[in-house]
Coordinates of C-alpha atoms and ligand atoms in Angstrom, one line a residue:
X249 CA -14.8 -12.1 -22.4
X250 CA -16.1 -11.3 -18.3
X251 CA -17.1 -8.2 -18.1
X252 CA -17.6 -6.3 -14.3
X253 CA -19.5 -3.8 -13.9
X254 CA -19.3 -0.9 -11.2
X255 CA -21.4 -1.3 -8.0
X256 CA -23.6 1.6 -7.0
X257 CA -26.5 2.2 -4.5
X258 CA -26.7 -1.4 -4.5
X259 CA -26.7 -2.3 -7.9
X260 CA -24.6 -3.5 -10.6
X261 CA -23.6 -0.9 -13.1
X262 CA -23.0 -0.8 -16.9
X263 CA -20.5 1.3 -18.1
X264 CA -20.2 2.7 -22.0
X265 CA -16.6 2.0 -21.9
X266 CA -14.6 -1.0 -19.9
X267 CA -10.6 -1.5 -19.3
X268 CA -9.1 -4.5 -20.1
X269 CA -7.1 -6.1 -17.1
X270 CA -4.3 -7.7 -18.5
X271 CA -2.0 -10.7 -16.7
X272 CA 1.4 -9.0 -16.6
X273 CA 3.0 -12.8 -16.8
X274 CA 1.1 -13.8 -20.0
X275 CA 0.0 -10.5 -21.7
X276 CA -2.3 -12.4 -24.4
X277 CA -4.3 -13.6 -20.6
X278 CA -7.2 -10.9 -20.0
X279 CA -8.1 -11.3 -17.1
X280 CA -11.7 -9.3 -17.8
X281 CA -12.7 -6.1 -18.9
X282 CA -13.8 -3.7 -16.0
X283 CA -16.7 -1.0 -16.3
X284 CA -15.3 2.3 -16.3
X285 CA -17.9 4.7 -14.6
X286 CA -18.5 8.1 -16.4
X287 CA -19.1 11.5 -14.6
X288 CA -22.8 11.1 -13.7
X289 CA -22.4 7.7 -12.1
X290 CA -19.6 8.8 -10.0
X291 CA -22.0 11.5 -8.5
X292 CA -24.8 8.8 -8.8
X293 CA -22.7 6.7 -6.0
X294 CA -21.6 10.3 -4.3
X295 CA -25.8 10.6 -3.5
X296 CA -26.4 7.6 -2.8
X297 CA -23.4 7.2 0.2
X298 CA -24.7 10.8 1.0
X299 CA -28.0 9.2 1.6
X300 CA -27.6 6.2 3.1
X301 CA -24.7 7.2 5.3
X302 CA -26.7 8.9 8.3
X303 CA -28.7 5.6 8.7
X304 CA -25.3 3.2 8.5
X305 CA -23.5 6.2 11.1
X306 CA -26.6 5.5 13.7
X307 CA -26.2 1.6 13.2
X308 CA -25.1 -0.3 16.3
X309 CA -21.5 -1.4 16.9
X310 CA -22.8 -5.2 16.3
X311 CA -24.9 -4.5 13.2
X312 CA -21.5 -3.4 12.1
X313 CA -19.5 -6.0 13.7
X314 CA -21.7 -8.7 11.6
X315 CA -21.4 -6.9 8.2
X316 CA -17.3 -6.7 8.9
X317 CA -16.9 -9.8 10.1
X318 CA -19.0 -11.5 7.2
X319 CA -16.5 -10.3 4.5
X320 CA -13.6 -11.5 6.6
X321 CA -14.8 -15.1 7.0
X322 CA -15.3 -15.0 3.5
X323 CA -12.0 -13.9 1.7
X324 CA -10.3 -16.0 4.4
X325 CA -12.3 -19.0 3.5
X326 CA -11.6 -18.2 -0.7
X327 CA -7.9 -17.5 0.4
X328 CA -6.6 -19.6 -2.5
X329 CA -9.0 -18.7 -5.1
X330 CA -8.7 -14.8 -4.6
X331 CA -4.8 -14.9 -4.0
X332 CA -4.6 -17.2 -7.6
X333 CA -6.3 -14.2 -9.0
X334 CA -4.4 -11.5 -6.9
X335 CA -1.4 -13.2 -8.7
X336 CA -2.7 -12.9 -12.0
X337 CA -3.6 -9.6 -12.4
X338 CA -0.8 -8.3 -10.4
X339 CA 1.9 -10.6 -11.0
X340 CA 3.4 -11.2 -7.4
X341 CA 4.3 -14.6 -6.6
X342 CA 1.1 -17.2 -5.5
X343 CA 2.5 -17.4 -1.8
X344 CA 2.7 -14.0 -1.5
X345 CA -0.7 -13.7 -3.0
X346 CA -2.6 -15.9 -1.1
X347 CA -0.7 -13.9 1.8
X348 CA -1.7 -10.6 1.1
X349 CA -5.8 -11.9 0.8
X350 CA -5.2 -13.7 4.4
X351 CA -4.2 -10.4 5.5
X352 CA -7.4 -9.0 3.8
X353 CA -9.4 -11.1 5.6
X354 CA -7.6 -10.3 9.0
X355 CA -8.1 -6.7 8.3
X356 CA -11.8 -7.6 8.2
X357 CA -11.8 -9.2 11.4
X358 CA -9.7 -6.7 12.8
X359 CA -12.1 -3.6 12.4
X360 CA -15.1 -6.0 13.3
X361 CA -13.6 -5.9 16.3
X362 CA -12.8 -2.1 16.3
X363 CA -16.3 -1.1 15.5
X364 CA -17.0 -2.3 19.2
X365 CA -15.1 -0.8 20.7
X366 CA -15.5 2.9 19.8
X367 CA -16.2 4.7 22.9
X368 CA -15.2 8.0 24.5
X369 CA -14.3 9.9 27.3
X370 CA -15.9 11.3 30.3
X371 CA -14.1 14.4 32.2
X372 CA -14.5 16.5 34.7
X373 CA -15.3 20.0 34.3
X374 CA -12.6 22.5 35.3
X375 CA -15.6 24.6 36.4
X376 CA -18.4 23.4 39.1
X377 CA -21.2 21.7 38.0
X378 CA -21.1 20.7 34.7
X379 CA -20.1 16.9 33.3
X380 CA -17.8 16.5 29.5
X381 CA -17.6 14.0 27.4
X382 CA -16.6 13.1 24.5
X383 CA -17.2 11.4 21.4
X384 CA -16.5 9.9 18.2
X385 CA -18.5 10.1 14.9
X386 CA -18.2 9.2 11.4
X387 CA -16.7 11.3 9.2
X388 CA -19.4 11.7 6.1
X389 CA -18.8 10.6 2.6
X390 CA -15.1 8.5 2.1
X391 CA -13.3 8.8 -1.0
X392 CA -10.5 5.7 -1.2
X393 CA -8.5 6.0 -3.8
X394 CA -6.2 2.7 -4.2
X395 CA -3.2 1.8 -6.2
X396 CA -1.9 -1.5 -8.0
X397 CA 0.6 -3.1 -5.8
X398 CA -1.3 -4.3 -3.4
X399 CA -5.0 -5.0 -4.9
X400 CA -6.6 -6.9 -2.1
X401 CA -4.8 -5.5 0.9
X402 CA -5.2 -1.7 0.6
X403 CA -8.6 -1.4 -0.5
X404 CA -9.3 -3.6 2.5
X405 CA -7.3 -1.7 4.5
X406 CA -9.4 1.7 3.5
X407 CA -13.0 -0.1 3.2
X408 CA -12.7 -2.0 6.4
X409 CA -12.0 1.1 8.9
X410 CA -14.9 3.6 7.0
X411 CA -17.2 0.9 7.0
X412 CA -16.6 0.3 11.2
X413 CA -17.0 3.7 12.2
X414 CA -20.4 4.2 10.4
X415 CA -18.9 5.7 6.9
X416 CA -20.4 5.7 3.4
X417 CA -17.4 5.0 0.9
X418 CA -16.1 5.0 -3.0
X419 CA -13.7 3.2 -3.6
X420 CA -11.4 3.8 -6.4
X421 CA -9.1 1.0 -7.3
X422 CA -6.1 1.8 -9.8
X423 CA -7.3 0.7 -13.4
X424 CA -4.1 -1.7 -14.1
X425 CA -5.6 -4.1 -11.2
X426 CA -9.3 -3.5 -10.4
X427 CA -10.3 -7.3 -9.9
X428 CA -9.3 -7.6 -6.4
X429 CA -11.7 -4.3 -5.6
X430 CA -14.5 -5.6 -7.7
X431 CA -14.4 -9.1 -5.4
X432 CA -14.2 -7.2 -2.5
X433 CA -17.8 -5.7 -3.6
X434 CA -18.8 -8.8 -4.6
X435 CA -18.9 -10.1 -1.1
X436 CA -19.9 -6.8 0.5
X437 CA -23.1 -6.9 -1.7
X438 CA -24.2 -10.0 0.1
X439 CA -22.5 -8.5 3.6
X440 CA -26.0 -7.4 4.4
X441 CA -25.0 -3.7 4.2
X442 CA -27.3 -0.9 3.7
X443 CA -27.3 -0.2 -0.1
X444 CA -25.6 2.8 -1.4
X445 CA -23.1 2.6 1.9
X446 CA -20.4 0.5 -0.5
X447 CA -20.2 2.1 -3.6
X448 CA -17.3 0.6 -6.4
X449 CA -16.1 3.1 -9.2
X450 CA -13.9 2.0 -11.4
X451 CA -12.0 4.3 -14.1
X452 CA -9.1 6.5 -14.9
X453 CA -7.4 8.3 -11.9
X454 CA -8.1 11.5 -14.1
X455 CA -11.7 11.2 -14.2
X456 CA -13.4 9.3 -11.6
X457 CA -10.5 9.9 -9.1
X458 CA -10.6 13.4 -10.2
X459 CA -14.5 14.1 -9.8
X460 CA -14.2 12.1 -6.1
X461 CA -11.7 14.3 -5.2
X462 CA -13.5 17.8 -6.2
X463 CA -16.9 16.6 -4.5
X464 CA -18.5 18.8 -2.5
X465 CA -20.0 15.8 -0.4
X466 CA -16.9 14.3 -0.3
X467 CA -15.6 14.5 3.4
X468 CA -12.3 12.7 3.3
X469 CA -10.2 11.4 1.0
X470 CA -7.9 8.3 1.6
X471 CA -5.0 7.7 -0.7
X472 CA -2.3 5.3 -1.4
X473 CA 0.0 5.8 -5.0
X474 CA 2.5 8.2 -6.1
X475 CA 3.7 11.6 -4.7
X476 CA 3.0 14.2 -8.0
X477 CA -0.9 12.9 -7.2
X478 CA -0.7 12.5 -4.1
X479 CA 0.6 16.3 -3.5
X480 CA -1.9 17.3 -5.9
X481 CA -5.0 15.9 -4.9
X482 CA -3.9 17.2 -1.0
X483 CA -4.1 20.8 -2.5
X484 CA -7.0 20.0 -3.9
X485 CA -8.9 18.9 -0.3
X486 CA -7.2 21.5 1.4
X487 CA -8.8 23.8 -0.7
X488 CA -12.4 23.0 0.2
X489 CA -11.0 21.9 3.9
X490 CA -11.9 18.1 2.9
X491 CA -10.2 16.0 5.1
X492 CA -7.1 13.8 3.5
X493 CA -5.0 11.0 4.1
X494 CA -1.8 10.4 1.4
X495 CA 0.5 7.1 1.5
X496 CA 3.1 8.1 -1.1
X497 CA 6.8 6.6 -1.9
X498 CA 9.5 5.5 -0.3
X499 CA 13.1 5.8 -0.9
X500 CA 13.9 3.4 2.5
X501 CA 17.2 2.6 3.5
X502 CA 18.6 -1.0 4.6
X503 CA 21.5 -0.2 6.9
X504 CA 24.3 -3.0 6.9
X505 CA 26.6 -3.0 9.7
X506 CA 30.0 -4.5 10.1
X507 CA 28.7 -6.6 13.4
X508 CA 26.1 -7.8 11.0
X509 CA 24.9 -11.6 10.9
X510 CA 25.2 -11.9 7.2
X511 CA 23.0 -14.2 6.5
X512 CA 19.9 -11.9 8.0
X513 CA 21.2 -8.9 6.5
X514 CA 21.4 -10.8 2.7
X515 CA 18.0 -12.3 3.7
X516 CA 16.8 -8.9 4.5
X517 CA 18.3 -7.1 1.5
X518 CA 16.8 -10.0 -0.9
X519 CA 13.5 -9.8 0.6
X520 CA 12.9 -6.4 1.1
X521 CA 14.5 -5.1 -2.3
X522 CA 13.5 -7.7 -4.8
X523 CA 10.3 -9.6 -3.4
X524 CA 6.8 -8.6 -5.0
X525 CA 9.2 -7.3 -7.7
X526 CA 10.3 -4.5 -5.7
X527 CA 6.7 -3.0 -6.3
X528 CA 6.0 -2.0 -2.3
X529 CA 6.5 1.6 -0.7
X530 CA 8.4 -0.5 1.5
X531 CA 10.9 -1.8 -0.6
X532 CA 14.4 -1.4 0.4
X533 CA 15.8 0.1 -2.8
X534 CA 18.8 2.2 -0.7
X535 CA 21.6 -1.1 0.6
X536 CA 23.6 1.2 3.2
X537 CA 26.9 -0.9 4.0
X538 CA 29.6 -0.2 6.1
X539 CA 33.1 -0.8 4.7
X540 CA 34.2 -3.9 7.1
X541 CA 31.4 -6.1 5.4
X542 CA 30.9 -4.3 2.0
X543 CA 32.6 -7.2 0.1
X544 CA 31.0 -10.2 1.5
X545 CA 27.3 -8.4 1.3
X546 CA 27.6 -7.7 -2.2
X547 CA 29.2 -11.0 -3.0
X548 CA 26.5 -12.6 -1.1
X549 CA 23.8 -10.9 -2.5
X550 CA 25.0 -12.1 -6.2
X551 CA 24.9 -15.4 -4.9
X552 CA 21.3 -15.1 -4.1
X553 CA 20.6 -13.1 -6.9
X554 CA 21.7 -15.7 -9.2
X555 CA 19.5 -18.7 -7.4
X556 CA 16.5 -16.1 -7.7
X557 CA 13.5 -17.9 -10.3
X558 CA 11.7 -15.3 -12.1
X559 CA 8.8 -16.4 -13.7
X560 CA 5.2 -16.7 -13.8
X561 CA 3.5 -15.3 -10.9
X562 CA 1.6 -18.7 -11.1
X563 CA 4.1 -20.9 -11.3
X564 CA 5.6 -23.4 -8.5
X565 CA 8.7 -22.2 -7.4
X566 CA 8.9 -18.7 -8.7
X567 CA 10.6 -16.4 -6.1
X568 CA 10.0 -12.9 -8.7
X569 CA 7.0 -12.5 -11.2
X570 CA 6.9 -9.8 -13.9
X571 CA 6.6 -5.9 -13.5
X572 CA 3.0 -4.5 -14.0
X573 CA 3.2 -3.4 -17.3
X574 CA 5.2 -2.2 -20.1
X575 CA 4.9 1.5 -18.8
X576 CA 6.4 0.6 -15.4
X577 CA 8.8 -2.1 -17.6
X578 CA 10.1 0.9 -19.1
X579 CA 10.8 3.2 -15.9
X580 CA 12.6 0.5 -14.1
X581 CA 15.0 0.0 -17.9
X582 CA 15.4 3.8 -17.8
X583 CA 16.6 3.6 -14.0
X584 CA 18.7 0.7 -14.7
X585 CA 20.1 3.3 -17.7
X586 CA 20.3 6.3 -15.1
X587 CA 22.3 4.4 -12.5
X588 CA 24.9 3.1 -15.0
X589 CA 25.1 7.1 -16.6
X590 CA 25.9 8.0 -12.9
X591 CA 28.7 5.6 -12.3
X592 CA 27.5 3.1 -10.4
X593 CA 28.5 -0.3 -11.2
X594 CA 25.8 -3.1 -12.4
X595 CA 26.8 -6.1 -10.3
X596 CA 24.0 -8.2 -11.4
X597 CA 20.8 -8.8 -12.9
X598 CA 19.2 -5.7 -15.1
X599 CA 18.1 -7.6 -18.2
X600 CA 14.6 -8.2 -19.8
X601 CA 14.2 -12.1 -19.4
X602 CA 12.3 -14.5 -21.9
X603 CA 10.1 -16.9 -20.2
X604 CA 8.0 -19.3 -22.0
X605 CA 4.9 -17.1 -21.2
X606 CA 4.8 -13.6 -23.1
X607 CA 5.4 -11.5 -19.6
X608 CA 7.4 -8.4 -17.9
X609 CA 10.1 -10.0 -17.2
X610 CA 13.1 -8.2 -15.3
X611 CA 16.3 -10.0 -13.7
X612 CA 16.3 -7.9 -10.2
X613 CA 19.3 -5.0 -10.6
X614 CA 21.8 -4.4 -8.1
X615 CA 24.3 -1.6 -8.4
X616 CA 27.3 -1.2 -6.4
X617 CA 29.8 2.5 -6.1
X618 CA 26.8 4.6 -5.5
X619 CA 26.7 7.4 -3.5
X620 CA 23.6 9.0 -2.2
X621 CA 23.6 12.0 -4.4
X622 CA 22.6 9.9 -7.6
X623 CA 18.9 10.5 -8.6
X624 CA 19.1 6.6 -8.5
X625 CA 19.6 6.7 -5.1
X626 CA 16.9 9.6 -4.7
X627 CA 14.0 9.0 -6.6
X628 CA 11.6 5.6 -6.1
X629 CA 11.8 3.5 -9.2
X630 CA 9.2 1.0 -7.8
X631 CA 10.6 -2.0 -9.4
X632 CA 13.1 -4.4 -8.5
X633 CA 16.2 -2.3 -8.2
X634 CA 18.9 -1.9 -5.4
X635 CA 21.6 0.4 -5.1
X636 CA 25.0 -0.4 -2.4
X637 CA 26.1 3.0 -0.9
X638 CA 29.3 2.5 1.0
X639 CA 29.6 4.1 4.2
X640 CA 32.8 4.2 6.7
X641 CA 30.7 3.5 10.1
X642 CA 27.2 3.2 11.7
X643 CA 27.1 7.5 12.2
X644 CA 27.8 7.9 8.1
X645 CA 24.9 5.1 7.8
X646 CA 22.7 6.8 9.9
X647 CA 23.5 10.4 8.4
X648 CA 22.9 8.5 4.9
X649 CA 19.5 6.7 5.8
X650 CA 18.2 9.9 6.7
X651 CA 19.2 12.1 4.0
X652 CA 15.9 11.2 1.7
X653 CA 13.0 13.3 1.1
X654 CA 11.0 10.3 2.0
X655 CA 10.3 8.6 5.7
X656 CA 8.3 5.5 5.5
X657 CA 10.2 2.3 6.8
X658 CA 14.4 2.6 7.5
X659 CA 15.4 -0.7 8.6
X660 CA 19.3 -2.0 10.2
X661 CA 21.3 -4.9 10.6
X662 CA 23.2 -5.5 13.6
X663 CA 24.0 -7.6 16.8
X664 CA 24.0 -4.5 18.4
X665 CA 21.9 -3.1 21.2
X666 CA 23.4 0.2 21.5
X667 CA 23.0 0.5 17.5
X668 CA 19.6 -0.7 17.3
X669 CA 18.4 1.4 19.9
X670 CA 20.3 4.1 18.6
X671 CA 18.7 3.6 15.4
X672 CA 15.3 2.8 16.5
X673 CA 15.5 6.4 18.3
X674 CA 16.8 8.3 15.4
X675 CA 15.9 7.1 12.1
X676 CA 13.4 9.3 10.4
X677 CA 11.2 6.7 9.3
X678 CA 7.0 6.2 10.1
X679 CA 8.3 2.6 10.8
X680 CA 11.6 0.9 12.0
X681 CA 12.8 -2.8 11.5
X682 CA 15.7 -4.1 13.1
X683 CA 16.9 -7.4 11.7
X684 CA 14.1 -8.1 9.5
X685 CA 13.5 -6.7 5.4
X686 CA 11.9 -3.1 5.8
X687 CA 8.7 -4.6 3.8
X688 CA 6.5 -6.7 5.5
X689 CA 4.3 -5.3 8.1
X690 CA 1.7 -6.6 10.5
X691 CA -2.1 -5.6 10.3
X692 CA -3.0 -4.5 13.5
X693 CA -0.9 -1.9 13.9
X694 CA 0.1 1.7 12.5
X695 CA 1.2 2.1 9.0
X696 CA 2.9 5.3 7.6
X697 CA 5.3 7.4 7.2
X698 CA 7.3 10.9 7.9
X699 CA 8.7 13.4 5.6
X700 CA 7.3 13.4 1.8
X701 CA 6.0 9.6 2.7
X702 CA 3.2 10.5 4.1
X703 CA 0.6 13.2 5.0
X704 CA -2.4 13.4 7.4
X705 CA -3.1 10.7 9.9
X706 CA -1.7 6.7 10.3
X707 CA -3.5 3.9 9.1
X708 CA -4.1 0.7 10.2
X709 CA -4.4 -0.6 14.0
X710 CA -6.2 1.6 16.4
X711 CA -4.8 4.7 14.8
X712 CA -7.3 4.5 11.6
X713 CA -10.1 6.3 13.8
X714 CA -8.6 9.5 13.5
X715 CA -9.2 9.8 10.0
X716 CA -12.6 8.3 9.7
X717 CA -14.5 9.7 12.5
X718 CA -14.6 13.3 13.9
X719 CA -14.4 14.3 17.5
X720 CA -17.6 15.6 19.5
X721 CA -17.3 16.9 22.9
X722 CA -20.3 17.7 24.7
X723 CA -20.3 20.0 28.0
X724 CA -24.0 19.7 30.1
X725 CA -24.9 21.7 33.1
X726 CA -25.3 18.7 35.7
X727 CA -27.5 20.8 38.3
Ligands
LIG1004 P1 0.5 4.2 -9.1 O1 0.5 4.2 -10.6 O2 1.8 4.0 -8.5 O3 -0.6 3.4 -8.5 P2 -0.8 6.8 -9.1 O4 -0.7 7.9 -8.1 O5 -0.7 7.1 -10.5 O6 0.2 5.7 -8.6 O7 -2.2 6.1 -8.9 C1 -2.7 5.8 -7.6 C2 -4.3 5.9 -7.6 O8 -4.6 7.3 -7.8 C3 -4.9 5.1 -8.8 O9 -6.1 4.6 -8.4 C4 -5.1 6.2 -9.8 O10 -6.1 6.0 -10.7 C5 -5.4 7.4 -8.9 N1 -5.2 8.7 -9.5 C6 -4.3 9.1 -10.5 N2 -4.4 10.4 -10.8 C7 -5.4 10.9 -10.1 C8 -6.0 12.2 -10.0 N3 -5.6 13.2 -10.7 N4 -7.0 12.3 -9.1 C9 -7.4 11.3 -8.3 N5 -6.9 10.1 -8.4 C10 -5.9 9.8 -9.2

């Protein structure tokens, strides 16, 4: 058996005890077993960011250019390799594996870019005589604290802004699929980076997570994974005024509209509920349908459902791989329990399947008659579950999307302007898709949410500054 180890201060890192990283669609496949670092070599990493972070903050914009751009060209050039292995330890489909390491590697590319272009301001003074600017620095010591769903793109998503505004990080990647994270460290060790600027640490959430998280050299912490942490680990920061960025659930609603082109709103609904086994923040788990088309959606989507191939994540042809694990198998079974206890109506799907490979297997759910209220309809199941709400017209859909103590993506089908504007302008959501599945975002561009979604600054684009560097403004006397 492969065993990884952690990667601090620039060297590779033996750990007492190691996690086994099991293939969700073949659970007798270990994939390797991954170091997981103890107390002292969580604060071992903390010093050594602490220490070689001033050095890699004064670095210039090309020196980190070169170090971002190196990892790019390299997970875009082992695109195949590291999405085959994406796929196994996670279990979403090959395409959408190899995908989500392209998008890694654009990430990369992206911030490259970004690191050039930090500048700042200069203003005049509202008083004679004296000159401001402004300008941006790095924020210290990064925490990134990742979950499972997407191994490769979130941790890349994290590392890649710290690292091009002159932060010293630790990443954290969730202990179900750490192998993504520990490639990712792999290349950065031969990036030409300073050591002890990259630091991987690889445990429970409770422990290394934990002792991140209550570092006094800790300046930030980035995290993506449930609410109950996330809200807890923001107290946490607050308490010693760390800085902190959460990316929690979503609840997001998939508005249907009588003027709907039904073949873009089934496409949509498919996609956005079932897709990476309904494993995204962005999964459209709320169907909102308006009465004129309520029939032929759900008898649509049961078509559809029905053609749907779940299988190995590996195989040719599979549209829907297994669930993570038995743990999450069992939330999604007890959601599928919870809708039917409600009253809402199983119209397909909802059953563990047998495949010829030992895996998670769940036929996608969708429930029809359910209203809003249900805890089905309230709470994120994160697994590939959908429930129809019927509404009377576009105002009861929009009144329904919105009622959600989440706001990450809300997303509407329509061949109308006046209700996509309207809904554009009005949904509660971080992000809004009109015509299209409300997963599936682009990487240059802002990623987050409102409401209990999201806390702190966006991700992703131009935005990601904010979190990882801190304001200066300097005032001189000119004469
Ligand atoms: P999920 O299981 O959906 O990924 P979690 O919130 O449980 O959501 O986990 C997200 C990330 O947060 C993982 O890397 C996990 O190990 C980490 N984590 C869990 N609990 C804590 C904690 N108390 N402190 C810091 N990190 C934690």
């Amino acid at each position: 058996m492969n065993t990884f180890d952690n990667y601090i201060n620039g060297e590779w890192v033996a750990s007492a005890h190691t996690s086994k990283n099991i293939n969700p669609s073949d659970i007798t496949d270990v994939v390797g077993e991954y170091a997981q670092a103890d107390a002292e070599q969580v604060n071992n990493a903390v010093a050594a960011a602490k220490a070689a972070q001033p050095a890699w903050g004064a670095s210039t914009p090309q020196q980190r250019f070169d170090v971002l751009d190196f990892i790019g060209s390299e997970i875009l050039a082992r695109k195949d390799e590291l999405g085959r292995l994406l796929s196994r330890e996670e279990g979403k489909t090959l395409p959408e594996g190899i995908g989500e390491v392209v998008r890694a590697g654009n990430i990369f590319k992206f911030f490259a870019a970004e690191a050039l272009r930090v500048g700042g301001e200069h203003i005049p003074s509202v008083r004679p005589g004296i000159e401001i600017d402004t300008m941006r620095e790095s924020l210290g010591v990064v925490g990134l604290i990742t979950p499972w769903n997407f191994p490769m793109a979130i941790p890349s998503w994290k590392v890649a802004p710290a690292l091009a505004f002159g932060n010293a990080v630790l990443l954290k990647p969730a202990e179900l699929a750490p192998a993504c994270s520990w490639n990712l460290a792999e290349i950065i060790s031969r990036s030409g980076l300073p050591k002890g600027v990259f630091n991987l640490v690889m445990g429970k959430g409770s422990a290394v997570g934990n002792t991140i998280v209550n570092h006094p050299d800790v300046a930030g912490v980035s995290f993506t994974g449930s609410v109950e942490v996330g809200r807890t680990l923001a107290a946490n920061l607050a308490k010693r005024l760390a800085r902190v960025q959460l990316e929690m659930g979503g609840k997001n609603p998939l508005v249907v509209l009588d003027d709907a082109d039904l073949n873009v709103a089934v496409n949509a609904a498919i996609n956005g509920a079932f897709f990476s086994t309904g494993q995204r923040c962005t999964a459209s788990s709320r169907l909102v349908v308006t009465e004129g088309i309520h029939d032929r959606f759900v008898q649509a989507m049961v078509e559809r459902m029905k053609a749907l191939k779940v299988d190995d994540a590996l195989a040719p042809g599979t549209d829907i791989g297994p669930v993570i694990d038995g743990a999450q198998f069992m939330k999604d079974e007890s959601y599928i329990e919870l809708a039917r206890r409600e009253g809402g109506k199983l119209a397909f799907g909802g059953e563990r399947l047998k495949r010829e490979k030992n895996g998670w297997y769940l036929a996608p759910a969708l429930f029809t008659e359910t209203t809003n209220t249900m805890r089905f309809n309230c709470e994120e199941a994160f697994g590939p579950l959908a429930g129809v709400i019927r509404v009377k017209n576009y105002d009861e859909a929009l009144a329904v999307a919105n009622d959600t103590e989440f706001g990450l993506c809300a997303g509407i089908c329509t061949t109308s302007l006046k209700h996509a504007t309207h809904f554009k302008r009005n949904a509660q959501a971080g992000m809004v898709m009109v015509n299209l599945p409300t997963a599936g975002v682009d990487y240059h561009v802002p990623f987050g949410g409102r409401k209990g979604s999201s806390y702190g600054t966006r991700e992703q684009g131009s935005y990601a500054k904010e979190f990882y560097t801190v304001v200066k403004t300097c005032y001189v006397a000119a004469g």
